[in-house]
mmCIF file of C-alpha atoms and ligand atoms in Angstrom:
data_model
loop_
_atom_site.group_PDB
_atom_site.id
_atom_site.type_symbol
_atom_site.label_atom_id
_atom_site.label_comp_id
_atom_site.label_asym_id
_atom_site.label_seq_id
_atom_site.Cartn_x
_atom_site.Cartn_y
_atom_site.Cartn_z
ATOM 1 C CA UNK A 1 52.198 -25.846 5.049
ATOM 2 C CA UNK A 2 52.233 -28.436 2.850
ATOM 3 C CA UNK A 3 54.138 -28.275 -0.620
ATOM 4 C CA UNK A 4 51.773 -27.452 -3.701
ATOM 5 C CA UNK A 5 53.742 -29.976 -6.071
ATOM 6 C CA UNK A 6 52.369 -29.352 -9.176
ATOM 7 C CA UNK A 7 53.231 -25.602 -8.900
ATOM 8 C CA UNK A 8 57.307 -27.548 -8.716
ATOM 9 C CA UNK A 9 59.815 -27.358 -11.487
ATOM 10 C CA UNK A 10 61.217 -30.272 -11.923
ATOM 11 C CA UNK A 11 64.519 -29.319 -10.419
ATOM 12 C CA UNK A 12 62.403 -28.312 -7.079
ATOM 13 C CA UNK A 13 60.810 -31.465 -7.512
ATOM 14 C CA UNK A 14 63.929 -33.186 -7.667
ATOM 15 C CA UNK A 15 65.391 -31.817 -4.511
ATOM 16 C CA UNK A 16 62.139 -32.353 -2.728
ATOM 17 C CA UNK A 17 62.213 -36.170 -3.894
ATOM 18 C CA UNK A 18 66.138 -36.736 -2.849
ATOM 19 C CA UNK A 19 65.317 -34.917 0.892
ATOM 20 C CA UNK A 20 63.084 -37.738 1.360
ATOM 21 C CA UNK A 21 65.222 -40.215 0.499
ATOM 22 C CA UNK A 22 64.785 -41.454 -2.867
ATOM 23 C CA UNK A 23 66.335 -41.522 -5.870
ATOM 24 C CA UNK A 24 66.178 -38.557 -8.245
ATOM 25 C CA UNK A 25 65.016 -39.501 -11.196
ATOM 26 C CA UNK A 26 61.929 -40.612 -9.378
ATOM 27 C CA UNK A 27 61.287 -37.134 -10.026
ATOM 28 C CA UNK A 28 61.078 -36.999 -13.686
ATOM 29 C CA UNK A 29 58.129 -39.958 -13.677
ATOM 30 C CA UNK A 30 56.013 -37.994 -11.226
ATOM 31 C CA UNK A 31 56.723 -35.132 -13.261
ATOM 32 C CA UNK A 32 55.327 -36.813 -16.563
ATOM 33 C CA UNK A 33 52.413 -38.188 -15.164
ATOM 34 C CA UNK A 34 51.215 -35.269 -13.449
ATOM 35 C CA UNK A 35 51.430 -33.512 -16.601
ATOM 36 C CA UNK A 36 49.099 -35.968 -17.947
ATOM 37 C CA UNK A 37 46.664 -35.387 -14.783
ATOM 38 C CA UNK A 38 47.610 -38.842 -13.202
ATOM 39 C CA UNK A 39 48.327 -38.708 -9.318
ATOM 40 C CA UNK A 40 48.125 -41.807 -7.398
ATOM 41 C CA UNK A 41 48.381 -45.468 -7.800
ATOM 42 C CA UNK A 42 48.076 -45.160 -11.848
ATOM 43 C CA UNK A 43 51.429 -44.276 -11.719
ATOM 44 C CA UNK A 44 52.570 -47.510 -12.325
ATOM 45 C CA UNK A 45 56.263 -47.203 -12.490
ATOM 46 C CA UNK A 46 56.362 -45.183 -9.258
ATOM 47 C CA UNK A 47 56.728 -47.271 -5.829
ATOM 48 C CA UNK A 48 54.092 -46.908 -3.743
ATOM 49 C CA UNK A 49 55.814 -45.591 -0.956
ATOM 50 C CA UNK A 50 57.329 -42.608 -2.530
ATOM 51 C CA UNK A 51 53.522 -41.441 -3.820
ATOM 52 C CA UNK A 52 52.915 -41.970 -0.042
ATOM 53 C CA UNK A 53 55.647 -40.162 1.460
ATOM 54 C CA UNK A 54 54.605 -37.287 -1.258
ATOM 55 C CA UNK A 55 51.355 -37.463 -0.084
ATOM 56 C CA UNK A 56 52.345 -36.581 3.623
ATOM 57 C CA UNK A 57 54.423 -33.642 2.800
ATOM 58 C CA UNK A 58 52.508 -31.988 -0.122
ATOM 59 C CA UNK A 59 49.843 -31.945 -2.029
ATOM 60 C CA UNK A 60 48.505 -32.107 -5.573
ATOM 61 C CA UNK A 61 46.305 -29.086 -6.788
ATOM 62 C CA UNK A 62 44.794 -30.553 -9.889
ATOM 63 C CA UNK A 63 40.616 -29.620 -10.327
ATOM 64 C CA UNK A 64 38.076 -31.880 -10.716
ATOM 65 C CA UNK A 65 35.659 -31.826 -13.589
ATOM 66 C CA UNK A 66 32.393 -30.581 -11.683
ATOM 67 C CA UNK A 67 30.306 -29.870 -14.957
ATOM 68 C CA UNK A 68 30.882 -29.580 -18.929
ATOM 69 C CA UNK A 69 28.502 -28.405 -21.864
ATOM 70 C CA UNK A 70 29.724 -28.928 -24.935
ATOM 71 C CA UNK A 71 28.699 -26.925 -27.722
ATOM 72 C CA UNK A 72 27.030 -28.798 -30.844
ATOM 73 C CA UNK A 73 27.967 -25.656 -33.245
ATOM 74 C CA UNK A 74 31.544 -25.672 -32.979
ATOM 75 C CA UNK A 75 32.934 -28.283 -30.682
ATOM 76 C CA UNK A 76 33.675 -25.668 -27.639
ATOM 77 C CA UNK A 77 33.681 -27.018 -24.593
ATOM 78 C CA UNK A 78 33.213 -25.027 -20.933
ATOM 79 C CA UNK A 79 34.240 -26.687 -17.683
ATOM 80 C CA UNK A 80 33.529 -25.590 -14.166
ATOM 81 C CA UNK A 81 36.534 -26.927 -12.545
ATOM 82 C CA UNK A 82 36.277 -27.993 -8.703
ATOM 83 C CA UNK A 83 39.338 -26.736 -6.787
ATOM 84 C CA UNK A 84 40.882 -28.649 -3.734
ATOM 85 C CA UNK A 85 39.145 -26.421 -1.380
ATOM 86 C CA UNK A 86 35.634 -26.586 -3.074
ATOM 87 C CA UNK A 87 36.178 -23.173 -4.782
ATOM 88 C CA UNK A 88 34.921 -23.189 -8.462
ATOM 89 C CA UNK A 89 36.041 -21.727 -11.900
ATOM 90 C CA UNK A 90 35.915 -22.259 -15.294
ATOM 91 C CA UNK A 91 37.740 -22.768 -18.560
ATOM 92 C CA UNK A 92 36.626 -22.647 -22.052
ATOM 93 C CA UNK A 93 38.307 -24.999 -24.878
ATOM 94 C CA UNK A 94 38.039 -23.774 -28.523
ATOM 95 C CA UNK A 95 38.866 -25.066 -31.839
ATOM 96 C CA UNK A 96 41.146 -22.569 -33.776
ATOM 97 C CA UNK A 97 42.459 -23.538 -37.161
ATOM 98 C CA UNK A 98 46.120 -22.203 -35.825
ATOM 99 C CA UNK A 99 44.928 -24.728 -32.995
ATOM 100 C CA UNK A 100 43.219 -25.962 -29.604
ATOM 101 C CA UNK A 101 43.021 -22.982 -27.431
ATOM 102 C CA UNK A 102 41.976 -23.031 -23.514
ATOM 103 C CA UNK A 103 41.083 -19.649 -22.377
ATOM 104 C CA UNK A 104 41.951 -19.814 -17.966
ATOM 105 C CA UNK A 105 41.191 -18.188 -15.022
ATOM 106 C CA UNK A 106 43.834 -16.442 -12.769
ATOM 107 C CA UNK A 107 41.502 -15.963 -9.331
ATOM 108 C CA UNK A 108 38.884 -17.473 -8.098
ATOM 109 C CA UNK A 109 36.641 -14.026 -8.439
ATOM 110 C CA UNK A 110 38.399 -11.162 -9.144
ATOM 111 C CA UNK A 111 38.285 -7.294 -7.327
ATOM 112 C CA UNK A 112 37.910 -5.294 -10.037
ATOM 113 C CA UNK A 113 34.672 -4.500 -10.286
ATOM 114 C CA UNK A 114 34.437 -3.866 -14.332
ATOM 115 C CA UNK A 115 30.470 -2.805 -14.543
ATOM 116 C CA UNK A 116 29.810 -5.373 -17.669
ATOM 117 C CA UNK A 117 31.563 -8.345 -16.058
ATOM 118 C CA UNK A 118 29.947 -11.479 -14.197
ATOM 119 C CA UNK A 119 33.278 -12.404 -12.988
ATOM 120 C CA UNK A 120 33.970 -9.411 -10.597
ATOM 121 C CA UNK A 121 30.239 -9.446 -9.308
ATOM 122 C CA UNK A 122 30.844 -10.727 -5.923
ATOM 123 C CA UNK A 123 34.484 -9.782 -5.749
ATOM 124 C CA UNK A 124 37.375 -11.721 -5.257
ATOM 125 C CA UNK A 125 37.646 -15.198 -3.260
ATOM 126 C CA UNK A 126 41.302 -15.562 -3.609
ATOM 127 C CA UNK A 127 44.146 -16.266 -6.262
ATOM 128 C CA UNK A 128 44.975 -19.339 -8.043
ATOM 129 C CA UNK A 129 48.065 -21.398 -7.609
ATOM 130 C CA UNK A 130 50.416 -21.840 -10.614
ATOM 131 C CA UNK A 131 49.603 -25.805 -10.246
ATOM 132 C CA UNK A 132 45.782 -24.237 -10.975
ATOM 133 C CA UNK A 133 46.328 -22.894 -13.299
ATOM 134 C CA UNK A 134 48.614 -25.392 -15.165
ATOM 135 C CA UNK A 135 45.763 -27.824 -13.676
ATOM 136 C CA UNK A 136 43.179 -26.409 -15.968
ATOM 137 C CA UNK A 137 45.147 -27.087 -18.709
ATOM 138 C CA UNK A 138 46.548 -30.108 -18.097
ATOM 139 C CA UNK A 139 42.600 -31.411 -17.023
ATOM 140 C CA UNK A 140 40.968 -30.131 -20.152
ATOM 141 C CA UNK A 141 43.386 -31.859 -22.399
ATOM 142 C CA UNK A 142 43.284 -35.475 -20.606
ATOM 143 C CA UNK A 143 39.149 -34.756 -20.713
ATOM 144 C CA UNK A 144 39.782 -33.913 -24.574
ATOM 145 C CA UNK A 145 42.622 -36.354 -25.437
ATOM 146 C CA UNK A 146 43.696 -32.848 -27.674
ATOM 147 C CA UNK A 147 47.158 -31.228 -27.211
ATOM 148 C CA UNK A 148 46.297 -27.400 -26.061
ATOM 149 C CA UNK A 149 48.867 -25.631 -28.405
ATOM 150 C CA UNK A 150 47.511 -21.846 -26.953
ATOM 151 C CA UNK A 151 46.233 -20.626 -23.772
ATOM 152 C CA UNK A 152 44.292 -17.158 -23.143
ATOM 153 C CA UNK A 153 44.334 -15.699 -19.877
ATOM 154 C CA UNK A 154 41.023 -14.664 -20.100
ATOM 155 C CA UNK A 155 39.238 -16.228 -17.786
ATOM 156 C CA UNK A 156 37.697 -15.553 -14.476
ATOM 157 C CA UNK A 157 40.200 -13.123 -12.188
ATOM 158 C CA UNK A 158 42.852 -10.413 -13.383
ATOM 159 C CA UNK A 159 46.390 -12.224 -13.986
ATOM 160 C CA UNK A 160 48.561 -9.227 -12.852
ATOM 161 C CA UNK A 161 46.598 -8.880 -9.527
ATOM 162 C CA UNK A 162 47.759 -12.232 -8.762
ATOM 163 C CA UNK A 163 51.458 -11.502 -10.143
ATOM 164 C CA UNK A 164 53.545 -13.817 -8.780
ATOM 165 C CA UNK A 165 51.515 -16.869 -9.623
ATOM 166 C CA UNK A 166 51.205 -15.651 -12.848
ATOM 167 C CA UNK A 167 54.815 -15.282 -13.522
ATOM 168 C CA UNK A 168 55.504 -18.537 -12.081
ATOM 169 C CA UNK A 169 52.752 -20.207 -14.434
ATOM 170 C CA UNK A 170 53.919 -18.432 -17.221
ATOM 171 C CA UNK A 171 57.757 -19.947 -16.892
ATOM 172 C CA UNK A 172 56.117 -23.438 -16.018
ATOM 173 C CA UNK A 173 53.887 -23.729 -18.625
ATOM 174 C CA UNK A 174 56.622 -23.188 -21.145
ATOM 175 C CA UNK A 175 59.226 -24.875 -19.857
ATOM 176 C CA UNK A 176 60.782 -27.904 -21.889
ATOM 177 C CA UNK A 177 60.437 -30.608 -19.336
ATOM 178 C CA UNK A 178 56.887 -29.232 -18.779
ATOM 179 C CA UNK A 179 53.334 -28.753 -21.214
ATOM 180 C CA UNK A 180 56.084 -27.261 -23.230
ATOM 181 C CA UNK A 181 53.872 -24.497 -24.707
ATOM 182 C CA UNK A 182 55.596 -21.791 -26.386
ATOM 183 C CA UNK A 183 54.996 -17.994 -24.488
ATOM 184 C CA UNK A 184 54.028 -16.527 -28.230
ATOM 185 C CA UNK A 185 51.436 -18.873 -28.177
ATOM 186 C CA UNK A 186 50.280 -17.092 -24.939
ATOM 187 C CA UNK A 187 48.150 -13.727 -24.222
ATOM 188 C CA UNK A 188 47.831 -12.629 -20.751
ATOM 189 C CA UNK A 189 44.951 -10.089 -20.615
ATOM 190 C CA UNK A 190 44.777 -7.368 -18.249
ATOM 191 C CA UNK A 191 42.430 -4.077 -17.224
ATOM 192 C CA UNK A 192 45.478 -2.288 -16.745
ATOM 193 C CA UNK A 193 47.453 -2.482 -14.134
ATOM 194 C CA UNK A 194 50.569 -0.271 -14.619
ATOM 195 C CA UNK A 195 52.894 -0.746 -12.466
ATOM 196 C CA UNK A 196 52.499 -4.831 -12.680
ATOM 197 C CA UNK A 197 52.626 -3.900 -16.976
ATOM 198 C CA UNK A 198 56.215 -2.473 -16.718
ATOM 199 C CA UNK A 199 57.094 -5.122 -14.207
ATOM 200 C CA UNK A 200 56.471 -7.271 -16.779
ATOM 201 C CA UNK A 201 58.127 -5.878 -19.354
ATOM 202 C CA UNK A 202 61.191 -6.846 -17.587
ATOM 203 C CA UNK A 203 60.624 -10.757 -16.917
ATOM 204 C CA UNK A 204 61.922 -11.235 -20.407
ATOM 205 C CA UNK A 205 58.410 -13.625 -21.331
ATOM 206 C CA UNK A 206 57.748 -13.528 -24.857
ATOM 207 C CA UNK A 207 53.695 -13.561 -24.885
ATOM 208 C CA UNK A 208 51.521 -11.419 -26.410
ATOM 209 C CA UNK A 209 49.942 -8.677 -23.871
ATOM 210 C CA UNK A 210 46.056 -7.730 -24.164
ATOM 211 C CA UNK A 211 44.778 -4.936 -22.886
ATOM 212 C CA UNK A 212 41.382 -4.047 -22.136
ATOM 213 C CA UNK A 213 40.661 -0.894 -22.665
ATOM 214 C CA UNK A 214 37.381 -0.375 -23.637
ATOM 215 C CA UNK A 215 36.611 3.755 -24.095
ATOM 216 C CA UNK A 216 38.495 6.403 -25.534
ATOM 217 C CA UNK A 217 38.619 8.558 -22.378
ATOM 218 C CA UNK A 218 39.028 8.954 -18.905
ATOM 219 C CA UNK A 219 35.442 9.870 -18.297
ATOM 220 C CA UNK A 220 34.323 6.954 -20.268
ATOM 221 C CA UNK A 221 36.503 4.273 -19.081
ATOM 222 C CA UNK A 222 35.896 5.440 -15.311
ATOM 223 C CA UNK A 223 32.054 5.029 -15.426
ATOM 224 C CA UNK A 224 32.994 1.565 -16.728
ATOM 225 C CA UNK A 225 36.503 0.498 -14.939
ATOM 226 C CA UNK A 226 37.022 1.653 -11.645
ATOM 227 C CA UNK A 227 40.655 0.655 -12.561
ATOM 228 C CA UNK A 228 40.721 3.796 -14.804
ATOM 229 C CA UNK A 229 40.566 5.978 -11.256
ATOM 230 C CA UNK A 230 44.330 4.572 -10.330
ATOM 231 C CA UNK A 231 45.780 4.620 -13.647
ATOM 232 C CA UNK A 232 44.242 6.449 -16.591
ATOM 233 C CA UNK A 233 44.187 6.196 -20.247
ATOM 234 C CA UNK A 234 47.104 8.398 -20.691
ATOM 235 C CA UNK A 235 49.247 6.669 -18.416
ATOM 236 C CA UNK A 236 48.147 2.842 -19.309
ATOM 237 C CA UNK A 237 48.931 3.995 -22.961
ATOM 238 C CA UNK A 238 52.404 5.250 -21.880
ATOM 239 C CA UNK A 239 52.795 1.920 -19.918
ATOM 240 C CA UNK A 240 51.773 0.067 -23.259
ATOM 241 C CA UNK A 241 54.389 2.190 -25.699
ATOM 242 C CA UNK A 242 57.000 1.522 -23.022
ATOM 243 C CA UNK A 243 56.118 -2.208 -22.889
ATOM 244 C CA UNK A 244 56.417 -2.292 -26.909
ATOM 245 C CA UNK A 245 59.768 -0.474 -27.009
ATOM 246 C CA UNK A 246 61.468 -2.947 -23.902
ATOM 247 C CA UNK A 247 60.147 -6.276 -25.614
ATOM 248 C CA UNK A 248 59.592 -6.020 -28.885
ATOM 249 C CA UNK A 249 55.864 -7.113 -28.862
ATOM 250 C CA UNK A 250 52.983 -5.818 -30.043
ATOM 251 C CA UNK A 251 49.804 -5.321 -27.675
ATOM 252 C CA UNK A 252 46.798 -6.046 -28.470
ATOM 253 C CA UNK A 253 43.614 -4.310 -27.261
ATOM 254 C CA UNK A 254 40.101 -5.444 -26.528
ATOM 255 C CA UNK A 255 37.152 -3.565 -27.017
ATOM 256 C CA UNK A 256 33.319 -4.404 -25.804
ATOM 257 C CA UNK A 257 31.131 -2.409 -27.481
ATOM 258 C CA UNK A 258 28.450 -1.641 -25.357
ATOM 259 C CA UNK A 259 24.895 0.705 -26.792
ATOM 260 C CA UNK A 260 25.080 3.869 -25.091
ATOM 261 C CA UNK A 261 28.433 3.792 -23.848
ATOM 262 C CA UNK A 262 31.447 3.453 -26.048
ATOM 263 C CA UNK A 263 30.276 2.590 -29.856
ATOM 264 C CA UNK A 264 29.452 6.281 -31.480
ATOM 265 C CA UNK A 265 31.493 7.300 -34.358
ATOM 266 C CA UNK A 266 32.683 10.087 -32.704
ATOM 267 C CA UNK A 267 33.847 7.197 -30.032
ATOM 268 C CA UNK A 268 35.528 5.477 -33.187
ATOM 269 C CA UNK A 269 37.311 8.814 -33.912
ATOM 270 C CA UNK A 270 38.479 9.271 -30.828
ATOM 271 C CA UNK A 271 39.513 5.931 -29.853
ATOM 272 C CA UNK A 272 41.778 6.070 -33.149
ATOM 273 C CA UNK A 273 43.248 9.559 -31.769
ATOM 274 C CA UNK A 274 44.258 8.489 -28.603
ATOM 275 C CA UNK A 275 45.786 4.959 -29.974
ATOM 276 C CA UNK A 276 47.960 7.060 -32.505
ATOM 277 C CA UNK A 277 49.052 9.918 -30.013
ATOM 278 C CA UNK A 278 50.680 6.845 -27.729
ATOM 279 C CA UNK A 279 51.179 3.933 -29.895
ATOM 280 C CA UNK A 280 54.145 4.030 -32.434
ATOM 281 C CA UNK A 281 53.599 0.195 -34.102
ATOM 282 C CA UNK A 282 50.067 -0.218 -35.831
ATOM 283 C CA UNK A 283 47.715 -0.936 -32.776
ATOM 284 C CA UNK A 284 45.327 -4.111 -32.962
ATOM 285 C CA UNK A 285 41.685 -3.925 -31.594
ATOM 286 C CA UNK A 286 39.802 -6.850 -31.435
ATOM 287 C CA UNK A 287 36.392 -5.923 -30.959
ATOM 288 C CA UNK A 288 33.828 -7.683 -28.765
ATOM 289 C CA UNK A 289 30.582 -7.528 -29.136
ATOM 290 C CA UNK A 290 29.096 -7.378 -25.307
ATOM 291 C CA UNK A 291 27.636 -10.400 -23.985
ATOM 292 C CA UNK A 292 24.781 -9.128 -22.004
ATOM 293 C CA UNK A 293 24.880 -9.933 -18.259
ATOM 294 C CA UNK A 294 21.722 -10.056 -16.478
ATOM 295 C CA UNK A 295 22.562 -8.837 -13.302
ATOM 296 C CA UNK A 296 23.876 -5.240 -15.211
ATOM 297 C CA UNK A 297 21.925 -2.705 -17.580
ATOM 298 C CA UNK A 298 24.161 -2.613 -19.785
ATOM 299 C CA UNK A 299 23.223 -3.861 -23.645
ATOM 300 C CA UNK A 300 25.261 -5.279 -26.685
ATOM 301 C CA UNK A 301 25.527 -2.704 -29.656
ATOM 302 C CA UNK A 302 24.273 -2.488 -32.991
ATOM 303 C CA UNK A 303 27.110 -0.367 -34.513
ATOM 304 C CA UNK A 304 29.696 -3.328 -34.355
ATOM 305 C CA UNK A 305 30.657 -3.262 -38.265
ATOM 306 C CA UNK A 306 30.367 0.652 -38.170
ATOM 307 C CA UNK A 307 32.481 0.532 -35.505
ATOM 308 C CA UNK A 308 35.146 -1.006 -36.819
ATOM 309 C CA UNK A 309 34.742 0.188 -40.656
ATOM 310 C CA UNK A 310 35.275 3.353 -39.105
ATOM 311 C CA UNK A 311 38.803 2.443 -37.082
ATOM 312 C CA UNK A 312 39.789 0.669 -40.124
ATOM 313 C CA UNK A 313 39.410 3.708 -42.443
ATOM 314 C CA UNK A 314 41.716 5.571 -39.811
ATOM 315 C CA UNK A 315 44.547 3.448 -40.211
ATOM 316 C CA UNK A 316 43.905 1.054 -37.096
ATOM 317 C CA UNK A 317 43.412 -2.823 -37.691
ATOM 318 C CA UNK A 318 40.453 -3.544 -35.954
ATOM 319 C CA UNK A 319 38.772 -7.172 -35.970
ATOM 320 C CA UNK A 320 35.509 -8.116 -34.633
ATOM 321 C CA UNK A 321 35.919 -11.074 -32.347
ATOM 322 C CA UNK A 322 34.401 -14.338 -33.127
ATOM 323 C CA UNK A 323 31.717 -16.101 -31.222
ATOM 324 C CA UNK A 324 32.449 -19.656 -30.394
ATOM 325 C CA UNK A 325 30.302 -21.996 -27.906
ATOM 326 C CA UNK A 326 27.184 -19.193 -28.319
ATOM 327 C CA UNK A 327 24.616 -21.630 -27.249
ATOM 328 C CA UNK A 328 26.180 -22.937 -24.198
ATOM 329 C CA UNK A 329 26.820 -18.912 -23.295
ATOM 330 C CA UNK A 330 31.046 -19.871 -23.237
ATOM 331 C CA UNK A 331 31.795 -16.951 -22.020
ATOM 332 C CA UNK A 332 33.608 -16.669 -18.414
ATOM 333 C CA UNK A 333 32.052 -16.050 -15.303
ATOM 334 C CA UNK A 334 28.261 -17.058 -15.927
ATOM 335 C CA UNK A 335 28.570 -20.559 -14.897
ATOM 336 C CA UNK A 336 30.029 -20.466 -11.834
ATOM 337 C CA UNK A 337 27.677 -17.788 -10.410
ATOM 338 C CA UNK A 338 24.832 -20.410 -11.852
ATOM 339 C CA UNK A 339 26.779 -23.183 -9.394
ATOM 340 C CA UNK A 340 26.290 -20.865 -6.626
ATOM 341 C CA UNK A 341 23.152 -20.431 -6.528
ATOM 342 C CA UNK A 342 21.956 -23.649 -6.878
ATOM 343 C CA UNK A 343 24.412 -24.557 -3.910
ATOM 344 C CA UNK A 344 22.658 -21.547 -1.325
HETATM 345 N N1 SAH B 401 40.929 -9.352 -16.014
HETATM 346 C C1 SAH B 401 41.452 -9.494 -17.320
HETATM 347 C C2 SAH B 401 41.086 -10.799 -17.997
HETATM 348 C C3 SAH B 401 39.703 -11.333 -17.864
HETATM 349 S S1 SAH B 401 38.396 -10.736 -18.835
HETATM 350 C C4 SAH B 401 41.070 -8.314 -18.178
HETATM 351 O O1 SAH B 401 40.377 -7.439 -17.692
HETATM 352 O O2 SAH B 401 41.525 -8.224 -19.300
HETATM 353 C C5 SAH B 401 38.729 -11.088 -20.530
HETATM 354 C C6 SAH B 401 38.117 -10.055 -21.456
HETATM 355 O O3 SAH B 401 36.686 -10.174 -21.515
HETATM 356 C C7 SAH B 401 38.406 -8.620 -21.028
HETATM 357 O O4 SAH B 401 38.697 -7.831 -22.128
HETATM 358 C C8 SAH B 401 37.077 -8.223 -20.414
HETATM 359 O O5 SAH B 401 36.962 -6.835 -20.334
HETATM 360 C C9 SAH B 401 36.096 -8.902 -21.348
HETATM 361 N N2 SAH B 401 34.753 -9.042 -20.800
HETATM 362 C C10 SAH B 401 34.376 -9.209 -19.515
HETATM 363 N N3 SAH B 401 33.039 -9.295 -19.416
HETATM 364 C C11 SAH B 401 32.560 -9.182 -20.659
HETATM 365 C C12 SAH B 401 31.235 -9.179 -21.213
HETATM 366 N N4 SAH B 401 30.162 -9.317 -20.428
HETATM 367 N N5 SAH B 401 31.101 -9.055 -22.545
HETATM 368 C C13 SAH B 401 32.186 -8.925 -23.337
HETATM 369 N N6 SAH B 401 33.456 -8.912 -22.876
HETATM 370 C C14 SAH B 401 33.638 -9.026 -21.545
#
């Protein structure tokens, strides 16, 4: 197996450039030009024997740019990134006033099986690397020439099915010597996943957890998550409190209102309930409105504002999540089953 080097700290890098013979602060120039997507003979203060010897015992995961559309509205930008092995997923860059935010995938796919999600349609291909996923970041700012000062994990895949990788990303990302981008300036985002939730309560990471939880109830949140059947609402809202009162940090939780399904009043009411029966600190929901997939039945609703008047009025901050990149549909999952079928 060949080493991934870009999912290296710097120290591992350093060992792996002294067993080969050189010098170890050869390490520290690889290091910075990786992180500014170089590889290769345009590292021009590295000797080209050393980038050779590299290349023999490892290799360097960044993605290739297959497509970008940039939005005219609001300067988003969505790239379907080319992995090493041909795989494909995508990223979405966004201009926040608090900053330049990339929103990543963890998996190429992802297993599970949310009805109202193009990601999970044809299941999971396999995980990303942490080099990956630092690689989408570190691609999308060369491409930009813009630092990335926050990163959503919010992509394509489900970060705590992929746990390790994640965690490994996680310290990468924000390491000193590395993209040097602070954990509170990062949300992971998961279905809910208990067991990985606690685990990470304990890694000591500072970023801000998202959950998605989408209904009020068990019977609700089944017919939608087929996560729901392993770990219910009770328990993922225990998991959540218990996450709060290790770390410190608020969760946040993510809605999609979908017609039919979740957005009655009496779903408003409810949702409120259950948030206040588990959640000491003043729970967050960030609204989405749903962005219709074509291969599901399932429509956007009309009661967004009604919706969220209503949480508001019971105490709950609730915000309605704002659409960037709407005409190049920036959302995660559509474009790479688009690249698919043009390749069959
Ligand atoms: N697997 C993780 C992260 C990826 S999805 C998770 O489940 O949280 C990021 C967010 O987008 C999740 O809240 C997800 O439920 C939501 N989402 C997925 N498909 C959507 C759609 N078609 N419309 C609106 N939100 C969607």
């Amino acid at each position: 197996m060949k080493h991934d080097i870009l999912s290296m700290s710097l120290f591992e890098l350093e060992t792996l450039i002294v067993s080969l013979g050189e010098p170890k602060f050869r390490a520290k120039q690889i290091y910075s030009w990786l992180l500014k997507g170089v590889w290769g003979e345009r590292m021009s203060n590295v000797p080209g024997k050393i980038i050779e010897k590299l290349n023999e015992v490892g290799e360097i995961r960044l993605p290739k740019i297959a497509r970008r559309l940039d939005s005219k509205l609001d300067g988003t930008k969505k790239y379907l990134f080319e992995l090493i092995d041909g795989e494909c997923i995508e990223s979405v860059f966004m201009k926040y006033e608090h900053g330049n935010t990339l929103c990543i995938s963890s998996q190429v796919g992802c297993r599970m099986g949310c009805k109202f999600c193009a990601s999970t349609l044809n299941g999971r291909v396999r995980d990303l690397t942490p080099s990956e996923m630092l690689g989408q970041i570190i691609v999308a700012q060369a491409d930009t020439g813009e630092r990335i000062s926050n990163v959503v994990m919010m992509g394509i895949g489900e970060p705590l099915d992929n746990y390790d990788n994640t965690i490994k990303f996680l310290r990468l990302v924000s390491s000193d010597e590395g993209l040097n981008i602070g954990l509170r300036h990062i949300s992971v985002s998961t279905c809910g996943i208990v067991d990985k939730i606690d685990a990470l309560a304990d890694e000591g990471l500072p970023i801000t957890l998202s959950i998605s939880l989408h209904a009020y109830d068990d019977e609700t949140r089944g017919s939608i998550m087929p996560i729901n059947k392993r770990y219910g609402v009770d328990e993922l809202l225990s998991a959540c409190e218990r996450y709060f009162n290790k770390t410190g940090r608020r969760i946040s939780f993510e809605y999609t209102l979908i017609a039919d399904k979740n957005d009655t009043i009496e779903g408003a009411i409810a949702l409120a309930r259950v948030l206040k029966k588990y959640i000491s600190s003043t729970p967050h929901v960030n609204l989405i409105p749903l962005n219709e997939v074509k291969e599901t039945s399932l429509s956007t609703s009309k009661n967004v504002n009604r919706f969220k008047e209503k949480l508001i009025s019971l105490g709950i901050n609730a915000t309605v999540r704002r659409r960037l990149g709407s005409d190049i549909n920036a959302s995660c999952g559509q474009l790479r089953r688009q690249s698919q079928k043009e390749n069959i």
